Coordinates of C-alpha atoms and ligand atoms in Angstrom, one line a residue:
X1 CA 43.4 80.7 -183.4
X2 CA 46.5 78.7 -183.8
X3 CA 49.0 76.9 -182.4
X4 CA 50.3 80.2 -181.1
X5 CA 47.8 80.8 -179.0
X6 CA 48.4 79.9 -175.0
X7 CA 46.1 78.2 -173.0
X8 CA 43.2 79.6 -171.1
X9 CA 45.1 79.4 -167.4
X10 CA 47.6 81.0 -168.6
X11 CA 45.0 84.5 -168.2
X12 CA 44.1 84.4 -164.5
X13 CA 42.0 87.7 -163.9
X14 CA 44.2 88.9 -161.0
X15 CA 47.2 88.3 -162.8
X16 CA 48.3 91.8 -164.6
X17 CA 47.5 92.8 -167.7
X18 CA 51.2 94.1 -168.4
X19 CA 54.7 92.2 -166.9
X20 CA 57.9 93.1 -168.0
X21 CA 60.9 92.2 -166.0
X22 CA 64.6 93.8 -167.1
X23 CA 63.6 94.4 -170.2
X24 CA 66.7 95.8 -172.0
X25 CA 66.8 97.0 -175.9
X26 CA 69.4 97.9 -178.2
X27 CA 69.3 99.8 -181.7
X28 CA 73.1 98.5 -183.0
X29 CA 75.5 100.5 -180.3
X30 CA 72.6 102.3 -178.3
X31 CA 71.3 100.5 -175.0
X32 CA 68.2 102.3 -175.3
X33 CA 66.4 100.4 -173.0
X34 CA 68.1 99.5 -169.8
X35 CA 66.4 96.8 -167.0
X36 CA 63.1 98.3 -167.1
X37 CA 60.6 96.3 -164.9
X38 CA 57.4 97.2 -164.4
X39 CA 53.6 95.3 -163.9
X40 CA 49.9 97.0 -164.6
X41 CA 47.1 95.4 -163.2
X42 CA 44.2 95.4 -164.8
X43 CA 41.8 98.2 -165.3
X44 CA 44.3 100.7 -165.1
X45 CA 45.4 103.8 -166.7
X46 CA 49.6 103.4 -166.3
X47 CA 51.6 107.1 -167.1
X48 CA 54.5 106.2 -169.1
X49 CA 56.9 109.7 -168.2
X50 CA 60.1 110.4 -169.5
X51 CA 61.7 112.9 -171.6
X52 CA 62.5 112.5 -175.4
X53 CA 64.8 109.8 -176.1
X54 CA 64.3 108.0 -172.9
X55 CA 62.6 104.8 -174.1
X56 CA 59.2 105.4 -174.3
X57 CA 58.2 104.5 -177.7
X58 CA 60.7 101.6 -177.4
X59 CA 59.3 99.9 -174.2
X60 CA 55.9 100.3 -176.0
X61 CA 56.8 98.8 -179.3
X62 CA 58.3 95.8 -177.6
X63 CA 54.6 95.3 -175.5
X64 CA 53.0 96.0 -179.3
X65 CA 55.2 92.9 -180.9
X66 CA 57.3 95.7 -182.8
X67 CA 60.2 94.6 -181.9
X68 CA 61.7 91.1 -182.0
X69 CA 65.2 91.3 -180.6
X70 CA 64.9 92.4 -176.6
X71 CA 66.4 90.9 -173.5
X72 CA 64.4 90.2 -170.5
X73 CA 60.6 88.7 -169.8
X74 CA 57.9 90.8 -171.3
X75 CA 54.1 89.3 -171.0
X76 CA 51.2 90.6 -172.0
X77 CA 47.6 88.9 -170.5
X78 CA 49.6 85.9 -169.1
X79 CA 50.9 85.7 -172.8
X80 CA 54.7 86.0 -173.8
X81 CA 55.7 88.2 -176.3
X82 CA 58.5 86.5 -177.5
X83 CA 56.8 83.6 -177.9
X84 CA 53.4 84.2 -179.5
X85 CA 53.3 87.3 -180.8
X86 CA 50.1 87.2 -182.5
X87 CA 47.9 86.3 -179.5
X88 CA 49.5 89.4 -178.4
X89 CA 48.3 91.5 -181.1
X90 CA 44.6 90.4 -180.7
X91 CA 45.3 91.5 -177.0
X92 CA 46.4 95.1 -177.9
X93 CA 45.4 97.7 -179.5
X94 CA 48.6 100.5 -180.3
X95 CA 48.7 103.9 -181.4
X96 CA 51.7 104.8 -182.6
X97 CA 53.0 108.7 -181.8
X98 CA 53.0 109.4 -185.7
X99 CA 49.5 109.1 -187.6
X100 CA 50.8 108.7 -190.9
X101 CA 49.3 110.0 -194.1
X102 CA 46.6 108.3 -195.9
X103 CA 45.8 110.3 -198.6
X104 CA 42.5 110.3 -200.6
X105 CA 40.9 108.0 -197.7
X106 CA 37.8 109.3 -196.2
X107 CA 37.0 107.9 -192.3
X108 CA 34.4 105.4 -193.4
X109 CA 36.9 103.8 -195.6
X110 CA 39.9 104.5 -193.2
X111 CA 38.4 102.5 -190.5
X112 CA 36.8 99.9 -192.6
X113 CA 40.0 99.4 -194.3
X114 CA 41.8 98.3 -190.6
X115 CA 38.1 96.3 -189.8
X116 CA 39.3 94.3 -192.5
X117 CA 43.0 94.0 -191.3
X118 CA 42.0 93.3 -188.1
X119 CA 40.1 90.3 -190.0
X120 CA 36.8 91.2 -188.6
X121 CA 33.5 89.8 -190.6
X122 CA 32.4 91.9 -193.5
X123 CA 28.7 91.5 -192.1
X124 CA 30.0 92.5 -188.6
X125 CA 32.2 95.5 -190.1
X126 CA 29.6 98.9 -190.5
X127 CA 28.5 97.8 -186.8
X128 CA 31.8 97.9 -185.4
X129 CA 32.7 101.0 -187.6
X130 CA 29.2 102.6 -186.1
X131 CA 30.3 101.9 -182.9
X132 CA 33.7 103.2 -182.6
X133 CA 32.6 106.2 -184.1
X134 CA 30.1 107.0 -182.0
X135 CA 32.4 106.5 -178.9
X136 CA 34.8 108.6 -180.2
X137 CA 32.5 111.1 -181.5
X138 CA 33.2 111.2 -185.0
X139 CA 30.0 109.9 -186.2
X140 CA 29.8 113.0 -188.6
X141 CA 32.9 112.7 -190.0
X142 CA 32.3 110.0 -191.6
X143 CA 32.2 110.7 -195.3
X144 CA 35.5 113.5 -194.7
X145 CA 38.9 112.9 -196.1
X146 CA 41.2 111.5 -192.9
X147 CA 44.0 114.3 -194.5
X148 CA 41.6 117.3 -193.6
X149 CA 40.7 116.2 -189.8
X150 CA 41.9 118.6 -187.4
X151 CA 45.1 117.2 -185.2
X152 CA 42.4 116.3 -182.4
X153 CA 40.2 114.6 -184.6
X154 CA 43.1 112.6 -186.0
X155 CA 44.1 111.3 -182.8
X156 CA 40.2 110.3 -182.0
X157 CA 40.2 108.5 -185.2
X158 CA 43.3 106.7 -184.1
X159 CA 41.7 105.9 -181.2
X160 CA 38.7 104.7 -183.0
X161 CA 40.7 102.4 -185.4
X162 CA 42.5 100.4 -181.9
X163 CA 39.4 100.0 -180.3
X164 CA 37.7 98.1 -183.6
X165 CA 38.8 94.2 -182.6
X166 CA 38.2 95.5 -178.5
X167 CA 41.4 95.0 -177.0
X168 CA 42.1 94.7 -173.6
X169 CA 45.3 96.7 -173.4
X170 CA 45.7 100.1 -175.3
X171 CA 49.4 101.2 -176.1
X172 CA 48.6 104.7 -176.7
X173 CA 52.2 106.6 -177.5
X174 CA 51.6 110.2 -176.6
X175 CA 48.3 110.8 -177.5
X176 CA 47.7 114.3 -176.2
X177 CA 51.3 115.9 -177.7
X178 CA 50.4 118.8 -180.3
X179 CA 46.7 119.1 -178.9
X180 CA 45.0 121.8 -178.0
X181 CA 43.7 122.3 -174.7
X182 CA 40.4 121.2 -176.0
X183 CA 41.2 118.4 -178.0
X184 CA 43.2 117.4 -174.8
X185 CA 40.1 117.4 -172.4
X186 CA 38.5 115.5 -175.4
X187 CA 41.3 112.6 -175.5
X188 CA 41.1 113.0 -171.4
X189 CA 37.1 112.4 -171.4
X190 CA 37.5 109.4 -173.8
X191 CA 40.3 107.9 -171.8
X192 CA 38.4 107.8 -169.3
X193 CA 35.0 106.8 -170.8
X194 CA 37.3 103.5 -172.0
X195 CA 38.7 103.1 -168.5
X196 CA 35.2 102.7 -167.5
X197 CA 34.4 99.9 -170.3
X198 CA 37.0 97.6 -168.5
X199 CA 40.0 98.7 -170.9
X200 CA 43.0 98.9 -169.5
X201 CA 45.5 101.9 -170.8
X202 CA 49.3 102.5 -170.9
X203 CA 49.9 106.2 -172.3
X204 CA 53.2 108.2 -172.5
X205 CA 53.9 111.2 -172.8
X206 CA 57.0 113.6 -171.6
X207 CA 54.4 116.5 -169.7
X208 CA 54.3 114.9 -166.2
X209 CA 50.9 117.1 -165.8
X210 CA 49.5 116.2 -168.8
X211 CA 48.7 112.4 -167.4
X212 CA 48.8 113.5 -163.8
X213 CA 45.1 113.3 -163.3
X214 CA 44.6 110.5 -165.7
X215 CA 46.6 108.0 -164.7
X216 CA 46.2 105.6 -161.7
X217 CA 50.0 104.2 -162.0
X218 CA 52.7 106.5 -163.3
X219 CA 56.6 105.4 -164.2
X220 CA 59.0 107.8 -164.6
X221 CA 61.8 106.9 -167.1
X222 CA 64.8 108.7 -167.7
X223 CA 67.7 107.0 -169.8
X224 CA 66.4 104.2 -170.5
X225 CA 65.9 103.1 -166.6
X226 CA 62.3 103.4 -164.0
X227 CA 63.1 106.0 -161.8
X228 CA 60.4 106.1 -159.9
X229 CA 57.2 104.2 -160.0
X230 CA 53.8 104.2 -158.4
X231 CA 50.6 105.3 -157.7
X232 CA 50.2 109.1 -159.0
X233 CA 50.7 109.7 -154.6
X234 CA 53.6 107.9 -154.3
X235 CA 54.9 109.9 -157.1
X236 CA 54.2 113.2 -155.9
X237 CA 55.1 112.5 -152.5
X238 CA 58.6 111.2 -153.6
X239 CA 58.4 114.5 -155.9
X240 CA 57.4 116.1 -153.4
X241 CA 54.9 118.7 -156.0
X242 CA 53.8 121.9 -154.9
X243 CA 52.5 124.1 -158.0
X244 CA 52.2 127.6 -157.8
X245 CA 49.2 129.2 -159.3
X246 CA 49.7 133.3 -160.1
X247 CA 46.1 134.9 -160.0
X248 CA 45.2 138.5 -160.1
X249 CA 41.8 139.4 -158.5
X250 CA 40.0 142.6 -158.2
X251 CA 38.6 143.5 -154.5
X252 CA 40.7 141.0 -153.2
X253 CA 40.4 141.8 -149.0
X254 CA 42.3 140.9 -146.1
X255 CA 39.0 138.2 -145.2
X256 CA 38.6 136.7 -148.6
X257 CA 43.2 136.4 -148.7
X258 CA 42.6 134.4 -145.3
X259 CA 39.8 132.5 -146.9
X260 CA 42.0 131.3 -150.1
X261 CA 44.6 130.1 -148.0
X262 CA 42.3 127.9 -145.7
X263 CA 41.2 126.3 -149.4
X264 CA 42.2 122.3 -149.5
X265 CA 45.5 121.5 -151.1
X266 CA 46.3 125.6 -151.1
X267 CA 49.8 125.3 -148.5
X268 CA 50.2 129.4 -148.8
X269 CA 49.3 132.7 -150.6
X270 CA 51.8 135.2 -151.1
X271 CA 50.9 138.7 -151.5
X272 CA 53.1 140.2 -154.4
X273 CA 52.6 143.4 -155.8
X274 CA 49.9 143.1 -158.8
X275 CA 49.1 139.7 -157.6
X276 CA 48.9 136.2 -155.6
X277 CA 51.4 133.5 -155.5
X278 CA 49.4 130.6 -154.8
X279 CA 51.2 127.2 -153.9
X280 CA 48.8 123.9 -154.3
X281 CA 49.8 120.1 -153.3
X282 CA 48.6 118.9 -156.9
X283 CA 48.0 115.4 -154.9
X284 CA 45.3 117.2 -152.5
X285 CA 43.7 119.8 -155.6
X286 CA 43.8 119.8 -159.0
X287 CA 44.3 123.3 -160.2
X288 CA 40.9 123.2 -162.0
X289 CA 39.5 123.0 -158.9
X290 CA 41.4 125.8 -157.4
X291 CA 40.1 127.6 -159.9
X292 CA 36.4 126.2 -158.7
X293 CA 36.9 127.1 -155.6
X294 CA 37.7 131.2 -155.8
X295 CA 35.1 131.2 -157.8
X296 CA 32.8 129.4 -155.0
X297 CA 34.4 132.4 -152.8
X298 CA 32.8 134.9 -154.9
X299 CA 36.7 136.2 -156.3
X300 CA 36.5 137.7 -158.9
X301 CA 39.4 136.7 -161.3
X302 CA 41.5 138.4 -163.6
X303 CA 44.3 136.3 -164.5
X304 CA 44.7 132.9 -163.3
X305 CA 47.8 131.0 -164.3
X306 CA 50.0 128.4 -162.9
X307 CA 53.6 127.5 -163.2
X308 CA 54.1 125.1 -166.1
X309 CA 55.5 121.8 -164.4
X310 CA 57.4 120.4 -166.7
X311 CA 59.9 116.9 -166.9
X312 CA 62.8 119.2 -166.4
X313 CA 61.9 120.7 -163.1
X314 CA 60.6 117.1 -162.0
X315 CA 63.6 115.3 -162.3
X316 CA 65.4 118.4 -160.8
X317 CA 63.0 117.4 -157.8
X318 CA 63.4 113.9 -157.9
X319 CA 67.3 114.0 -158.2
X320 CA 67.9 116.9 -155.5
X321 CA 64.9 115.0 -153.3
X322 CA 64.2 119.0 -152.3
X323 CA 60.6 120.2 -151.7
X324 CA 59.5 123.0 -154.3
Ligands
LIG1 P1 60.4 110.3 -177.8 O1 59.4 111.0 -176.9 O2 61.4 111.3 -178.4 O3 59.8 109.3 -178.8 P2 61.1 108.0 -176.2 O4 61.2 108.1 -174.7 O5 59.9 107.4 -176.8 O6 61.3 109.5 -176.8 P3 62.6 106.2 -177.8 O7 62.0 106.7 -179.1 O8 62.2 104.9 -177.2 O9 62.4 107.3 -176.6 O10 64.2 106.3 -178.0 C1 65.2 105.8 -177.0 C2 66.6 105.9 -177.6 O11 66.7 105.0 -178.7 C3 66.9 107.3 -178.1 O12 68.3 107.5 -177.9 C4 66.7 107.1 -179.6 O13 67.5 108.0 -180.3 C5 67.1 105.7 -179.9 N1 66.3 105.1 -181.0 C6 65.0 104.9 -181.0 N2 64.6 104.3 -182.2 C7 65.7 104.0 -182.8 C8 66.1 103.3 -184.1 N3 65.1 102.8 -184.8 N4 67.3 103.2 -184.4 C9 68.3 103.7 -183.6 N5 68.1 104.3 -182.4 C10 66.8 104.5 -182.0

């Protein structure tokens, strides 16, 4: 490109993807962002937690050259950007946490209509369209009107429309909020079908389980500062996680209570009146596989539900350094 663009050894493989060092923000009086730090090699899927109004969206739209005035280092692929801003954006490819409306635009034209943005060759255009599209499963939506996708197949369009120039990095500003559970395993099984093509991902979101078995990296931001930061073990060991599962099973016996607690990950099973209080180290078992493995124990199941984890009972951990 131009004379914006870096040179080559400025992208060593090993380097990471993502460096930002004491990045701080400010929107007029608000500090909104204050000293975050943080590096993501590449190839990984980086959990970006925090509650509303903790900096998410504002750390992300500094990475996705959104925002101009910022204090502190932030790089992206060796590239700073500060300073070249448009090598940045053919690194990246951002999905903001609104969709927009685009009225009386069908998906072929919706994503034809970026294609062209994104300067890609007319010839090279249906191709690219094809292929996003068949990645994120939309191939038959092609001729609907973007306005009357479900909320699930909105957010696999806009997934679609940031992979059309193949960007290294994807900014994805909480992708799964509003979804159903399906349309969540959806976004989940594409996240991960992209972390397989070599992309690497930064995703927020303000449900610490929600990414908990997505990402490899997770930060947790509160106020504008990292809390904590690390792999997704380092987090739960400083968290210190224990979920509890409540499950109701019929012809539950002494042999098959002995057989649940001996289950991986499952710490204890209480006995309550109508049912089971079943606490599971997330790290060790995912609850999904808790559920897999009663099944496997021939229990029959009549209610199975766990304890929502949310932010709020995190931080409560994190700050009071207490085990659940
Ligand atoms: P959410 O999940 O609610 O989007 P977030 O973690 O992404 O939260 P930010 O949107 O980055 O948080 O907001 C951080 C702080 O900056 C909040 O106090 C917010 O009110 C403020 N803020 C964000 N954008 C602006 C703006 N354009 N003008 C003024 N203040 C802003």
């Amino acid at each position: 490109m131009s004379a914006d663009k870096p040179s080559l050894s400025e992208h060593a493989d090993a380097a990471p993807i993502v460096s930002i060092d004491k990045l701080h923000v400010h929107y007029g009086a608000i500090h909104a962002v204050r000293g975050i730090s943080l590096e993501i090699p590449r190839g990984e899927v980086y959990g970006f937690i925090g509650p509303n109004g903790a900096g998410k969206s504002t750390t992300i739209k500094v990475l996705a050259t959104l925002i101009g005035r910022f204090h502190g280092s932030v790089h992206v692929n060796g590239i700073d950007v500060a300073d070249h801003p448009h090598a940045v954006r053919e690194q990246i490819g951002y999905m903001p946490d609104f969709f927009g409306v685009y009225e009386d635009l069908n998906v072929r034209e919706y994503l034809h209509f970026f294609a062209a943005a994104y300067r890609i060759p007319r010839q090279q255009r249906k191709t690219v369209v094809d292929d996003v599209l068949e990645l994120t499963d939309l191939t038959h939506k092609i001729g609907d009107q973007v306005d009357s996708l479900s909320r699930g197949m909105k957010q696999r369009l806009a997934l679609a429309r940031v992979l059309l120039h193949d960007p290294d990095l994807l900014l994805l500003d909480e992708p799964a909020s509003g979804l159903d559970p399906r349309a969540r395993i959806e976004v989940r099984e594409l996240l991960k079908a992209l972390t397989e093509m070599g992309k690497t991902i930064l995703i927020s979101s303000h449900i610490l389980h929600e990414l908990a078995h997505l990402c490899t990296r997770i930060g947790i931001i509160e106020t504008g500062e990292m809390v904590a930061h690390g792999s997704l073990e380092d987090i739960y060991r400083q968290l210190q996680l224990m979920r509890i599962v409540h499950v109701q099973l019929t012809d539950a016996d002494d042999t098959l209570i002995q057989k649940i607690g001996q289950i991986d990950g499952v710490s204890s099973v209480e006995v309550q009146v109508d049912r089971f209080a079943i606490q599971l180290r997330e790290d060790h078992t995912a609850v999904e596989d808790l559920h897999d493995a009663l099944v496997d124990l021939g229990a029959r199941i009549h209610m199975f539900q766990p304890e929502a984890m949310d932010m709020e009972t995190a931080f409560m951990k994190l700050t009071e350094g207490k085990t659940a």
